[in-house]
PDB file of C-alpha atoms in Angstrom:
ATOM      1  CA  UNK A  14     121.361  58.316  85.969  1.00  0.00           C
ATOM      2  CA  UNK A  15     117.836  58.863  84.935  1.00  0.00           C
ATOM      3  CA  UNK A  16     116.735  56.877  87.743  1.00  0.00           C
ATOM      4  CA  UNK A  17     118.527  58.846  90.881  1.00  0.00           C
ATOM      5  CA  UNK A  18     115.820  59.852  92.892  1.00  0.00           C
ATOM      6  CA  UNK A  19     118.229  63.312  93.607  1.00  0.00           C
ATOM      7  CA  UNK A  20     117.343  63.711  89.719  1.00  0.00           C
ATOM      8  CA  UNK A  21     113.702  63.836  89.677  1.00  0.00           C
ATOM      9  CA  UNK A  22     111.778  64.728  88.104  1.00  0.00           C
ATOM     10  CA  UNK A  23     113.959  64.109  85.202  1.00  0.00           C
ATOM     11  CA  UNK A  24     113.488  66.926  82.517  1.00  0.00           C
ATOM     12  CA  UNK A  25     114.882  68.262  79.204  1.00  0.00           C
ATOM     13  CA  UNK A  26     117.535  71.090  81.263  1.00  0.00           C
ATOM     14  CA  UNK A  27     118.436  68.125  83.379  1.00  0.00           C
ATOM     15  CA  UNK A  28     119.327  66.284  80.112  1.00  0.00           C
ATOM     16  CA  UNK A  29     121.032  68.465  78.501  1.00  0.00           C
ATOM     17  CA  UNK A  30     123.477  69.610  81.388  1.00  0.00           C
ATOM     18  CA  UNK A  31     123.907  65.704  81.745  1.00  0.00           C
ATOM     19  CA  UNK A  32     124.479  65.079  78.236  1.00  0.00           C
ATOM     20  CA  UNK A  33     127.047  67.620  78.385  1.00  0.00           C
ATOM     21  CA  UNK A  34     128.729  66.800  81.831  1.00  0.00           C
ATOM     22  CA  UNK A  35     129.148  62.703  81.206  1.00  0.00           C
ATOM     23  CA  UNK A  36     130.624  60.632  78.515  1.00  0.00           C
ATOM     24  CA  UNK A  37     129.952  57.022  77.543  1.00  0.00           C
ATOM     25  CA  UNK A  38     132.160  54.181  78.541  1.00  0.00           C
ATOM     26  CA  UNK A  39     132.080  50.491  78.272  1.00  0.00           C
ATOM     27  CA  UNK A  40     129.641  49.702  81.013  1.00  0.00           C
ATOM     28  CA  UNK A  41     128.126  53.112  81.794  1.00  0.00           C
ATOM     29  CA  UNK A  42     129.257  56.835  82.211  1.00  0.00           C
ATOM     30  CA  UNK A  43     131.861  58.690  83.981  1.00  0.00           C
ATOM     31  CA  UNK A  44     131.840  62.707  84.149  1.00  0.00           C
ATOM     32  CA  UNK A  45     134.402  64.201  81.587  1.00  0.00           C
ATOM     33  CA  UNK A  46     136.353  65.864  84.589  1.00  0.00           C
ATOM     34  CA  UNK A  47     138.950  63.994  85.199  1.00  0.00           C
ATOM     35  CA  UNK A  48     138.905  62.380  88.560  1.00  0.00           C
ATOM     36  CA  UNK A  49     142.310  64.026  89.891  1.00  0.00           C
ATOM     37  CA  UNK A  50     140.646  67.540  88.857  1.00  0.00           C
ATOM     38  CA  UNK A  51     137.380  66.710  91.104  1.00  0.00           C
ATOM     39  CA  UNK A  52     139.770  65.882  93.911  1.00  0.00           C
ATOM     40  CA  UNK A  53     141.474  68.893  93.509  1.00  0.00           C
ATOM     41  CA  UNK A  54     138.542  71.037  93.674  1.00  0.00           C
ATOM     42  CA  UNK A  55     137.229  69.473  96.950  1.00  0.00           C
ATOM     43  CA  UNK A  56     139.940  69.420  98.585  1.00  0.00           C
ATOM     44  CA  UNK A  57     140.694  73.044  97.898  1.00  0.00           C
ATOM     45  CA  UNK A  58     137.001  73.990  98.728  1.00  0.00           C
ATOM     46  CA  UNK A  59     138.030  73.318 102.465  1.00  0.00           C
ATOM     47  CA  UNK A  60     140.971  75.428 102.603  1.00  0.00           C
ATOM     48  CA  UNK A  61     138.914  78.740 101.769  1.00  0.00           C
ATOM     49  CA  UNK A  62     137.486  80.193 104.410  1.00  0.00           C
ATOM     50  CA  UNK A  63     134.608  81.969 102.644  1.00  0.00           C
ATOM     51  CA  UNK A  64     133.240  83.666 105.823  1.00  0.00           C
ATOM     52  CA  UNK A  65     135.658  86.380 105.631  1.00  0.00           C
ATOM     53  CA  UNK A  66     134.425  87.981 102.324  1.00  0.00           C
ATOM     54  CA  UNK A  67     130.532  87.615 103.433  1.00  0.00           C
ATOM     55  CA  UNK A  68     130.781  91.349 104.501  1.00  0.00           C
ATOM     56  CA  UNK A  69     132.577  92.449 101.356  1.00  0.00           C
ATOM     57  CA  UNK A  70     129.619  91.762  99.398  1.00  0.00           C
ATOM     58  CA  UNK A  71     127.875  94.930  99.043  1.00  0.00           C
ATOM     59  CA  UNK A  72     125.795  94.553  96.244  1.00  0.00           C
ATOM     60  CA  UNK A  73     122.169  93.768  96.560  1.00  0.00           C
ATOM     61  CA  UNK A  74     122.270  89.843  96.579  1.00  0.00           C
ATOM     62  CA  UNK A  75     119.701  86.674  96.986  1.00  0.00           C
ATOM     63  CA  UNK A  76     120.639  83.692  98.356  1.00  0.00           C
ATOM     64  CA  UNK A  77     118.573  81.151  96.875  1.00  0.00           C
ATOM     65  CA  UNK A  78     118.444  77.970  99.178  1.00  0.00           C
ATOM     66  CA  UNK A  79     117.250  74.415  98.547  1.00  0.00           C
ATOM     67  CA  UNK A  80     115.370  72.799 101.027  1.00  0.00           C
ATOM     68  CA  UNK A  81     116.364  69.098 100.888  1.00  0.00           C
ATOM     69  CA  UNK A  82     119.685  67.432 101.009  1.00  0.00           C
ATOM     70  CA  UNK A  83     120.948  65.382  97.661  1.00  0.00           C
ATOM     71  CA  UNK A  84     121.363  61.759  98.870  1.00  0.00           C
ATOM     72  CA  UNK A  85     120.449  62.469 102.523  1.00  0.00           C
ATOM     73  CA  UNK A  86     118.072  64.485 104.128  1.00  0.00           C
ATOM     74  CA  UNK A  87     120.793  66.730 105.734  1.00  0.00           C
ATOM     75  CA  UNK A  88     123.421  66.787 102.953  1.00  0.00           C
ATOM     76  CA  UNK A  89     122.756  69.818 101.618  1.00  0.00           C
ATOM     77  CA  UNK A  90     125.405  72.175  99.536  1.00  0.00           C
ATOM     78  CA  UNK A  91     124.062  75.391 101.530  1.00  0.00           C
ATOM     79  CA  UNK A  92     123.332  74.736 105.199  1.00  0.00           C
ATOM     80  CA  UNK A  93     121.284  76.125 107.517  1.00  0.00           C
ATOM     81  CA  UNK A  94     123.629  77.716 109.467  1.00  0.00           C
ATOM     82  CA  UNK A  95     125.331  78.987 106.862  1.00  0.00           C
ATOM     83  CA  UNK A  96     122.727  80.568 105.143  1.00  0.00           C
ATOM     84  CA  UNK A  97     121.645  82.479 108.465  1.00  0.00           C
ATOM     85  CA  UNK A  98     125.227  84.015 108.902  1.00  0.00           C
ATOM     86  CA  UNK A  99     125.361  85.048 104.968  1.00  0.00           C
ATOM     87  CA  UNK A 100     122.339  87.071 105.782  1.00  0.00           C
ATOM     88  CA  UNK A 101     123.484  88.299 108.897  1.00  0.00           C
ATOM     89  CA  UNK A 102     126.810  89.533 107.438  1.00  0.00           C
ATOM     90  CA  UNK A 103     126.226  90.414 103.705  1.00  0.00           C
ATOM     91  CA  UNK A 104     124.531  93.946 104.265  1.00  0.00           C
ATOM     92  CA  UNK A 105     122.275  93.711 101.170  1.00  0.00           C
ATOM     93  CA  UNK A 106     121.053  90.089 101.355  1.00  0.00           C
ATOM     94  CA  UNK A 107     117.869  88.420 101.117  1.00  0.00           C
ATOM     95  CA  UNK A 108     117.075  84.569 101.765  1.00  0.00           C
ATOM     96  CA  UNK A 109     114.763  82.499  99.689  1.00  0.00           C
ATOM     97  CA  UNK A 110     114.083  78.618 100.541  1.00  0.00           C
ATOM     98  CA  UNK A 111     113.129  77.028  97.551  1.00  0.00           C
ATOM     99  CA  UNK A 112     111.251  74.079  99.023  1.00  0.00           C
ATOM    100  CA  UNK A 113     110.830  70.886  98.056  1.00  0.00           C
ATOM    101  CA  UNK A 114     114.606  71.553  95.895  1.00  0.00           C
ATOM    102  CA  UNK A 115     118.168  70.407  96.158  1.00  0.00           C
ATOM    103  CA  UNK A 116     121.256  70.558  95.016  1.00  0.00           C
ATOM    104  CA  UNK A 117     119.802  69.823  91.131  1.00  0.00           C
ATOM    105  CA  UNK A 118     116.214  70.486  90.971  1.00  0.00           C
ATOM    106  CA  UNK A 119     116.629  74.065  92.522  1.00  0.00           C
ATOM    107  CA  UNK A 120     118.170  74.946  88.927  1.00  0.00           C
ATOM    108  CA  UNK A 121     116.966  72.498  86.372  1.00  0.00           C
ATOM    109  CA  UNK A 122     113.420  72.129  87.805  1.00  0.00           C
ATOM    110  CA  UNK A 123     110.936  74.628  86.216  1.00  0.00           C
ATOM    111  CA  UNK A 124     109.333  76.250  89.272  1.00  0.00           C
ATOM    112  CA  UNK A 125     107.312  79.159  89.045  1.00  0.00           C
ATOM    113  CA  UNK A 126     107.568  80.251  92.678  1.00  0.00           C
ATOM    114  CA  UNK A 127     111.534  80.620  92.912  1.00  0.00           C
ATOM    115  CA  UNK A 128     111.125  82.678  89.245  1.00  0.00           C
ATOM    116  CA  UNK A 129     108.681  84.663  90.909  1.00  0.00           C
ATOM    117  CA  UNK A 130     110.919  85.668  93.774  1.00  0.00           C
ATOM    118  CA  UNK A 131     114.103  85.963  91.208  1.00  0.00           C
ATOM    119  CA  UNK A 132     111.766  89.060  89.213  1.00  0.00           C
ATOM    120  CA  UNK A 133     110.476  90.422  92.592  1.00  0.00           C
ATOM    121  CA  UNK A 134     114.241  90.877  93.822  1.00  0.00           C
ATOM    122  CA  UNK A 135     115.481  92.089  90.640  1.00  0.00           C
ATOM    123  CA  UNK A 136     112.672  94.984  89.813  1.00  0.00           C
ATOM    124  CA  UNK A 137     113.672  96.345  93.920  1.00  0.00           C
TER     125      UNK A 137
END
């Protein structure tokens, strides 16, 4: 796990969360969620249609966006086009690329830039 190149660098937060989030077995690791309850969720994630609350959200809100898929370069949990309608339809959004993240290291990944722009939008 240590080694997945969608896990570097590796780091103490990224530890921790995985410490927490896998379990031991005889010849490796498996997450603690049971495999049926993964399936579940994934499957259900394609039968919301998310797009019609987008305008609902009122609140001042920033999308925070990775810039590089996990395992491929156009894999990414937030695309493009995606991203553009959020801010097109949620009246009080902002957009921030975090480059050089993804799906992981936009979280777990110290990086002073996205903190920056996390303070700026929340002293507006």
């Amino acid at each position: 796990m240590k080694q997945a190149p969608y896990l570097q660098p590796w780091n103490s937060y990224m530890e921790t969360y995985f410490r927490y989030e896998v379990e031991k077995v005889k010849g490796g690791l498996r997450s603690r969620v049971h495999p049926k309850h993964i399936e579940e969720e994934a499957k259900n994630l394609g039968k919301v249609d998310s797009r019609k609350y987008y305008q609902k959200v009122t609140s001042p809100t920033l999308i925070l966006r990775a810039t590089k898929g996990m395992l491929f370069k156009d894999d990414f949990v937030l695309p493009e086009n995606v991203a553009k309608r959020m801010l097109r339809e949620m009246p009080n959004a902002k957009r921030f690329d975090v480059e050089g993240t993804n799906h992981y290291t936009i979280l777990f990944e110290p990086n002073a830039v996205r903190d920056k722009a996390i303070l700026q939008f929340l002293s507006e």
